Coordinates of C-alpha atoms in Angstrom, one line a residue:
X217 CA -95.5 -64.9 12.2
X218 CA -98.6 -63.6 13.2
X219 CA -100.1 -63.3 16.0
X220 CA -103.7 -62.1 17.3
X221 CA -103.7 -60.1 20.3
X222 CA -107.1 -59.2 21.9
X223 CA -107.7 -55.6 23.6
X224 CA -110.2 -54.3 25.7
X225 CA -112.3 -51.4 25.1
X226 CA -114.2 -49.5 27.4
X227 CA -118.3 -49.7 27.2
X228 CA -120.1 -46.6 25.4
X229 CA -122.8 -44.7 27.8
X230 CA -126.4 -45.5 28.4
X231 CA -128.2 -44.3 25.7
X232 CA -126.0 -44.1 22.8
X233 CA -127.5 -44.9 19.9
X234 CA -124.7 -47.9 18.9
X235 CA -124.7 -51.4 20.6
X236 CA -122.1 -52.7 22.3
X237 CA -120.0 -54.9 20.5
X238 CA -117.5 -58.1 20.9
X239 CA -114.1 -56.8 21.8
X240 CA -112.1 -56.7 18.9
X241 CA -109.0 -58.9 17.6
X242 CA -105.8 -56.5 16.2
X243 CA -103.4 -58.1 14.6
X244 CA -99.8 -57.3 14.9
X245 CA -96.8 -58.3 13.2
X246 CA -93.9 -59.7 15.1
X247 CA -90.2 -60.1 13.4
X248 CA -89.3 -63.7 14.2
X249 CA -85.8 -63.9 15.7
X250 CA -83.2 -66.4 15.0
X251 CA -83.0 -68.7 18.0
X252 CA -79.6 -68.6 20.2
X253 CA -77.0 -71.3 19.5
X254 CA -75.0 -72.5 22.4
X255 CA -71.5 -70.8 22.7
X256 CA -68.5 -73.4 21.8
X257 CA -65.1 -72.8 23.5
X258 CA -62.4 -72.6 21.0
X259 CA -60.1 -75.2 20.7
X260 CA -56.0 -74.0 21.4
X261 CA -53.3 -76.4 19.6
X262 CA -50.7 -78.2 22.0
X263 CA -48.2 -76.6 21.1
X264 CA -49.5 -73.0 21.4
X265 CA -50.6 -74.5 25.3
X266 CA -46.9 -75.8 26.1
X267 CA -45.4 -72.4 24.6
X268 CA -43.8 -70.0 27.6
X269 CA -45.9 -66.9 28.6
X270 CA -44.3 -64.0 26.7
X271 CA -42.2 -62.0 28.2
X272 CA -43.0 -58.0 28.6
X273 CA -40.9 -56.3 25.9
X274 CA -37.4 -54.6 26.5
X275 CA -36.0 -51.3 25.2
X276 CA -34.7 -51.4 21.8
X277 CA -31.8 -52.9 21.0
X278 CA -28.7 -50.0 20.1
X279 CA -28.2 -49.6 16.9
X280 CA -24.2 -50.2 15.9
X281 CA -22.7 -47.8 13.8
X282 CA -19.7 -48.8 11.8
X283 CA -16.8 -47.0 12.5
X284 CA -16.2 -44.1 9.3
X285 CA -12.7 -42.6 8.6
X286 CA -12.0 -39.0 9.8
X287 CA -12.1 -36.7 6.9
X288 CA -8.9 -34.6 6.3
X289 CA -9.1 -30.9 7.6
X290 CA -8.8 -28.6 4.7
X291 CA -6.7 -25.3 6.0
X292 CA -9.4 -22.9 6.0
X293 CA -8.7 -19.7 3.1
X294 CA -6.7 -17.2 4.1
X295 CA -8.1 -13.8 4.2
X296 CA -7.8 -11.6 1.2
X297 CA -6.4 -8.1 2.5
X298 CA -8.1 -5.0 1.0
X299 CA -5.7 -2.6 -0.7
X300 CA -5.5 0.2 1.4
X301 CA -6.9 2.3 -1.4
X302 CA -10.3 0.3 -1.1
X303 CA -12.9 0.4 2.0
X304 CA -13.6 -2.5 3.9
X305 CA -17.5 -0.6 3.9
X306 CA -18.7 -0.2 0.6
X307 CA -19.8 3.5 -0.2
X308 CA -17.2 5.0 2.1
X309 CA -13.9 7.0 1.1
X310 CA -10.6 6.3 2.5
X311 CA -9.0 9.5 3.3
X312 CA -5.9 10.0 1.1
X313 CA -2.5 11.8 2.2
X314 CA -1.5 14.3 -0.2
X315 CA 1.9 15.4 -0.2
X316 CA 3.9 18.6 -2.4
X317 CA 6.8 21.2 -2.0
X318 CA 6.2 24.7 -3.2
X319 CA 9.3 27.3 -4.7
X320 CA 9.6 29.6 -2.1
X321 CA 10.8 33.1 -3.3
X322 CA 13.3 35.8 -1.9
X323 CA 10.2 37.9 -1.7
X324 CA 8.7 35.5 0.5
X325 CA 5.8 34.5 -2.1
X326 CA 5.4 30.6 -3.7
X327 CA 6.1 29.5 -7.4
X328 CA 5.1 26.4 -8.6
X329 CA 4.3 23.6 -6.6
X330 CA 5.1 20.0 -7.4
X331 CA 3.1 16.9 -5.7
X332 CA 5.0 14.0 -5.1
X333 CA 3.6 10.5 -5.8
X334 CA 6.5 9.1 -6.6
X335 CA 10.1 9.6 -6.4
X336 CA 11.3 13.0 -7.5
X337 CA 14.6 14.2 -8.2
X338 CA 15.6 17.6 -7.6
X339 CA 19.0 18.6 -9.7
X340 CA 20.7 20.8 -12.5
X341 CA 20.8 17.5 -15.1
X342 CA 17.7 15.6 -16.2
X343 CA 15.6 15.2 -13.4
X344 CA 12.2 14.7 -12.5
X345 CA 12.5 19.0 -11.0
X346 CA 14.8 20.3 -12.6
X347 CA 16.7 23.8 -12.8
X348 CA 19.3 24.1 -15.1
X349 CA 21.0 27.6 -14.6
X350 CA 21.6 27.0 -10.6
X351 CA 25.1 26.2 -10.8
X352 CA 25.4 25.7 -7.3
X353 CA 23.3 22.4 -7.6
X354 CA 24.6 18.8 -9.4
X355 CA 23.1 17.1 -11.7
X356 CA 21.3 14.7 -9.0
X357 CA 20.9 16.8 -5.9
X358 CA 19.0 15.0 -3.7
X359 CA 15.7 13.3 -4.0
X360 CA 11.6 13.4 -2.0
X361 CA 9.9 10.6 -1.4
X362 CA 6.0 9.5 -0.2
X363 CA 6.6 6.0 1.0
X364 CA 4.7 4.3 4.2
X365 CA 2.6 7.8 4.7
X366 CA 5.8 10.5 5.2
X367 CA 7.3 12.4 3.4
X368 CA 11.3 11.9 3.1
X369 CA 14.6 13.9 1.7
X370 CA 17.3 12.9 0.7
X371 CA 20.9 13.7 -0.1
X372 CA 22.2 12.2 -3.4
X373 CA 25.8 13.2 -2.5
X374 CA 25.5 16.5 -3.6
X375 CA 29.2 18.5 -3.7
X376 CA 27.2 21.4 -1.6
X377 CA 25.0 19.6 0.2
X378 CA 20.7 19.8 1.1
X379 CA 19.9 21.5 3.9
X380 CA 16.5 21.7 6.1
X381 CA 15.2 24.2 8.5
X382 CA 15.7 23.7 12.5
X383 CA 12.7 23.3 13.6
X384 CA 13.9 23.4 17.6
X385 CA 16.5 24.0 19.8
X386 CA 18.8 20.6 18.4
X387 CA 22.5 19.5 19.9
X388 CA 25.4 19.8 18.0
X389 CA 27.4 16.9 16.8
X390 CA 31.1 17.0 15.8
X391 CA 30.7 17.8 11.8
X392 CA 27.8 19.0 12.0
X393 CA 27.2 22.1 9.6
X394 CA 24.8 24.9 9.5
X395 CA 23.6 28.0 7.7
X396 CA 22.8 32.0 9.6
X397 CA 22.1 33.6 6.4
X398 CA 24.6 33.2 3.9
X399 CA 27.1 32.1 6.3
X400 CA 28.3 28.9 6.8
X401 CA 29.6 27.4 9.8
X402 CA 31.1 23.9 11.2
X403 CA 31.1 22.6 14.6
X404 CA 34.3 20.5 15.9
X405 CA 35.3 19.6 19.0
X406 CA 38.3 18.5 21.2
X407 CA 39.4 17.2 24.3
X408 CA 41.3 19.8 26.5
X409 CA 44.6 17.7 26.5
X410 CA 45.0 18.1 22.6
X411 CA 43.8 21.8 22.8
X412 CA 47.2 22.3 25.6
X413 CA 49.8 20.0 23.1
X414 CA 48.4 22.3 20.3
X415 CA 48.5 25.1 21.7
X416 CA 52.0 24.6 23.9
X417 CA 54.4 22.2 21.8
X418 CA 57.1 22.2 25.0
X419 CA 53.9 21.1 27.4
X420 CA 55.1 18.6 29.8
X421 CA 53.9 15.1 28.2
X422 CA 51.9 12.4 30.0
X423 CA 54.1 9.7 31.3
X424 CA 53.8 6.4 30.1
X425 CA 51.8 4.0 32.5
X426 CA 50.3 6.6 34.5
X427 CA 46.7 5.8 35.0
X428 CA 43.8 8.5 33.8
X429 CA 41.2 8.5 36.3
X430 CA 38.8 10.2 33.9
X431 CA 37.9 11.8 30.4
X432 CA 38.9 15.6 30.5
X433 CA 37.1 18.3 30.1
X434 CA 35.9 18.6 26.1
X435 CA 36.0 22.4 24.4
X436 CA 34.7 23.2 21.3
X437 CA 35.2 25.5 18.4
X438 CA 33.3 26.7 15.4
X439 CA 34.7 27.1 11.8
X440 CA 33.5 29.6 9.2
X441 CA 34.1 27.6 6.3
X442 CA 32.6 28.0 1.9
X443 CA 30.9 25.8 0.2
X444 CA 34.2 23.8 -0.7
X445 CA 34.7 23.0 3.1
X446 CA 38.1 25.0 3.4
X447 CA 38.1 27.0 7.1
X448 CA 38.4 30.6 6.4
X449 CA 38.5 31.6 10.5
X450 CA 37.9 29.8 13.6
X451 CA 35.9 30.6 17.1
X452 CA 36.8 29.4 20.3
X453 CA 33.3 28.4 22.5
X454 CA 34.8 28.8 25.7
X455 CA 32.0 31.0 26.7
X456 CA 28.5 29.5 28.1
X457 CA 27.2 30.8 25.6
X458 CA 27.7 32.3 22.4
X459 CA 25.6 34.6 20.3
X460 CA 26.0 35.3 16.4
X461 CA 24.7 38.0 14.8
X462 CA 24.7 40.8 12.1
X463 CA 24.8 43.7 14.4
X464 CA 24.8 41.9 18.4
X465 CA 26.8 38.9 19.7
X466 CA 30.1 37.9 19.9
X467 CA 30.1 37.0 16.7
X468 CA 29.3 39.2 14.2
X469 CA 29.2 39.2 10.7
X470 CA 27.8 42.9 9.3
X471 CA 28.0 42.4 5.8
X472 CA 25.6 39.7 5.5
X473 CA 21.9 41.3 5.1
X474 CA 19.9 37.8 5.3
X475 CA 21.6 37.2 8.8
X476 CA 19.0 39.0 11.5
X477 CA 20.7 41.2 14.4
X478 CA 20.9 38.9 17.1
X479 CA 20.2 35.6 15.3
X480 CA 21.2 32.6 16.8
X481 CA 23.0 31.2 19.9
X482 CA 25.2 28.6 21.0
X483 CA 25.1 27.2 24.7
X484 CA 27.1 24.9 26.5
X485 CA 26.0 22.4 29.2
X486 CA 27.4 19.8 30.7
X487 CA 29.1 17.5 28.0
X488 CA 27.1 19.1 25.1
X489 CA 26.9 22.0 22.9
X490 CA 22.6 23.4 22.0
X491 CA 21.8 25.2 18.7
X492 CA 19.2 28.0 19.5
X493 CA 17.3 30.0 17.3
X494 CA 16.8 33.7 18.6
X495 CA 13.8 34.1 16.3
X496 CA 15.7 35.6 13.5
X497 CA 13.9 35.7 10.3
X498 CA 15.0 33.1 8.2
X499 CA 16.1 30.7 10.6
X500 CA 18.6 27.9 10.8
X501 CA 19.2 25.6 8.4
X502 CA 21.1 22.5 9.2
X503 CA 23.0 20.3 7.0
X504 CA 21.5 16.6 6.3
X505 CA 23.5 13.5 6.6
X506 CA 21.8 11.1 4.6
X507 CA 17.7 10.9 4.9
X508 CA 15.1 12.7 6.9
X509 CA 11.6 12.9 7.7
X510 CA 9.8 16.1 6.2
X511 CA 6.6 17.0 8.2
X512 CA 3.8 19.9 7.2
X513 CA 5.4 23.5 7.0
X514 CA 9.1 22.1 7.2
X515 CA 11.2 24.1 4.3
X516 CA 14.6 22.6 2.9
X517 CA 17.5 24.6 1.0
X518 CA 19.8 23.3 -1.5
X519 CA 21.8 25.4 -4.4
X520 CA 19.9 28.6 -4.7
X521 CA 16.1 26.8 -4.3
X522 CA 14.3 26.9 -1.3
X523 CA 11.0 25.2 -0.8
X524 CA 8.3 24.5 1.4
X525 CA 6.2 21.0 2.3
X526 CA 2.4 20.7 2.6
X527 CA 0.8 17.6 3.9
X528 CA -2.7 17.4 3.9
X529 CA -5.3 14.9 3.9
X530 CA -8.3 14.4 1.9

């Protein structure tokens, strides 16, 4: 569509040399519009109109899980134990007990020394240490073992027995034996009633019935016996205390040079008997029944060998 649209346009001045004109017709171009149709309600079905209002929504509904069967426990592993060789921290050394016995020498010095990782036997026959020309050892003297971290020795029934060195003052037991130098000794004891009937056979005798109120007094006594057990002398230890020697004491035995002066003593107290060592040189050497412990620097005797322990750690 088209339409003509008139404008007005001002007059020129007096004097110009162009007339004045008609106004002018412009043209302009106008985009014809669709017309506007009437708006029609939109028609809702019956039953859409009777339907209920909706209802505002609800939570979710819970979601049912069926029931699953327990599963059976399996026992959880058991822990593997590391050997007690191995480290629990890689990289890192365990330390390691070492154990050995060294010859000890008349002189003092050492001979050979002999580590034990197993059990040893020490004997004249075929042992693990072995020494042929002591006569005064059996073929299976006694035997050292490393178990559980110590070091143990023990008597194999020997006929002269394995001794160790006292390493303190140590109570004496009825049959217990010992060595001061080369001599050796047994302890015994006896009630004093038995001491009387021995000693007196027309002593009046205890009549039947008669009620004992208490234990009598206990006295003691020490034999000098060999190696074959036989008593060669006895010593009454009626004394508080008894001292053994090679040149001081009450007992004296001069002819033995590995026994010190004054070298050891024996004390009495009040239902026992001490072993004391004055310090002597070579010490004390007690008689084993069955096994002991061995600990660093301990030294044990049997037949004509003596030898020392050495536990270290590395």
């Amino acid at each position: 569509m088209v339409i003509a649209e008139r404008r007005y346009q001002a007059p020129r001045r007096q004097g110009s040399r162009k007339h004045r004109s008609a106004p002018r017709l412009q043209l302009r171009a106008v985009l014809p519009l669709a017309p506007c149709r009437p708006r029609v309600p939109r028609r809702i079905s019956a039953a859409k109109a009777a339907a209920p209002p909706p209802r505002p929504a609800g939570p979710p509904p819970a979601k049912i899980t069926p029931p699953v069967a327990p599963r059976p426990k399996v026992p959880a592993a058991a822990p593997v134990p590391i050997p007690k060789s191995q480290s629990a921290v890689p990289g890192v050394a365990i330390p390691k007990d070492v154990a050995s016995f060294s010859e000890v020498r008349p002189d003092g010095s050492f001979g050979k020394t002999v580590n034990v990782e197993k059990e040893l036997v020490i004997g004249r026959g075929e042992c693990e240490v072995r020494y042929p020309d002591d006569v005064l050892l059996s073929p299976r003297h006694a035997c050292v073992t490393f178990r559980d971290g110590k070091l143990r020795l023990k008597d194999l029934g020997s006929q002269n027995g394995t001794f160790i060195k006292q390493r303190h003052d140590t109570e004496l037991r009825p049959g217990d034996v010992f060595l001061l130098g080369r001599e050796l000794f047994r302890f015994t004891t006896q009630s004093l009633e038995e001491s009387q009937s021995q000693a007196s056979p027309q002593g009046t005798m205890v009549m039947k019935g008669a009620p004992k109120l208490q234990r009598g007094p206990i006295t003691a006594k020490l034999e000098h016996i060999q190696l074959t057990g036989e008593a060669i002398e006895e010593f009454s230890l009626g004394k508080p205390e008894t001292t053994l020697g090679r040149s001081n004491g009450d007992l004296v035995f001069k002819n033995d040079p590995y026994m010190s002066g004054t070298h050891a003593r024996i004390t009495a107290q009040p239902g026992r008997f001490i072993l004391q060592d004055l310090k002597s040189t070579n010490g004390i050497y007690r008689r084993i029944v069955g096994e002991v412990e061995l600990r660093d620097g301990d030294e044990f005797f049997l037949g004509e060998q003596r030898f020392r322990v050495a536990l270290k750690t590395s």
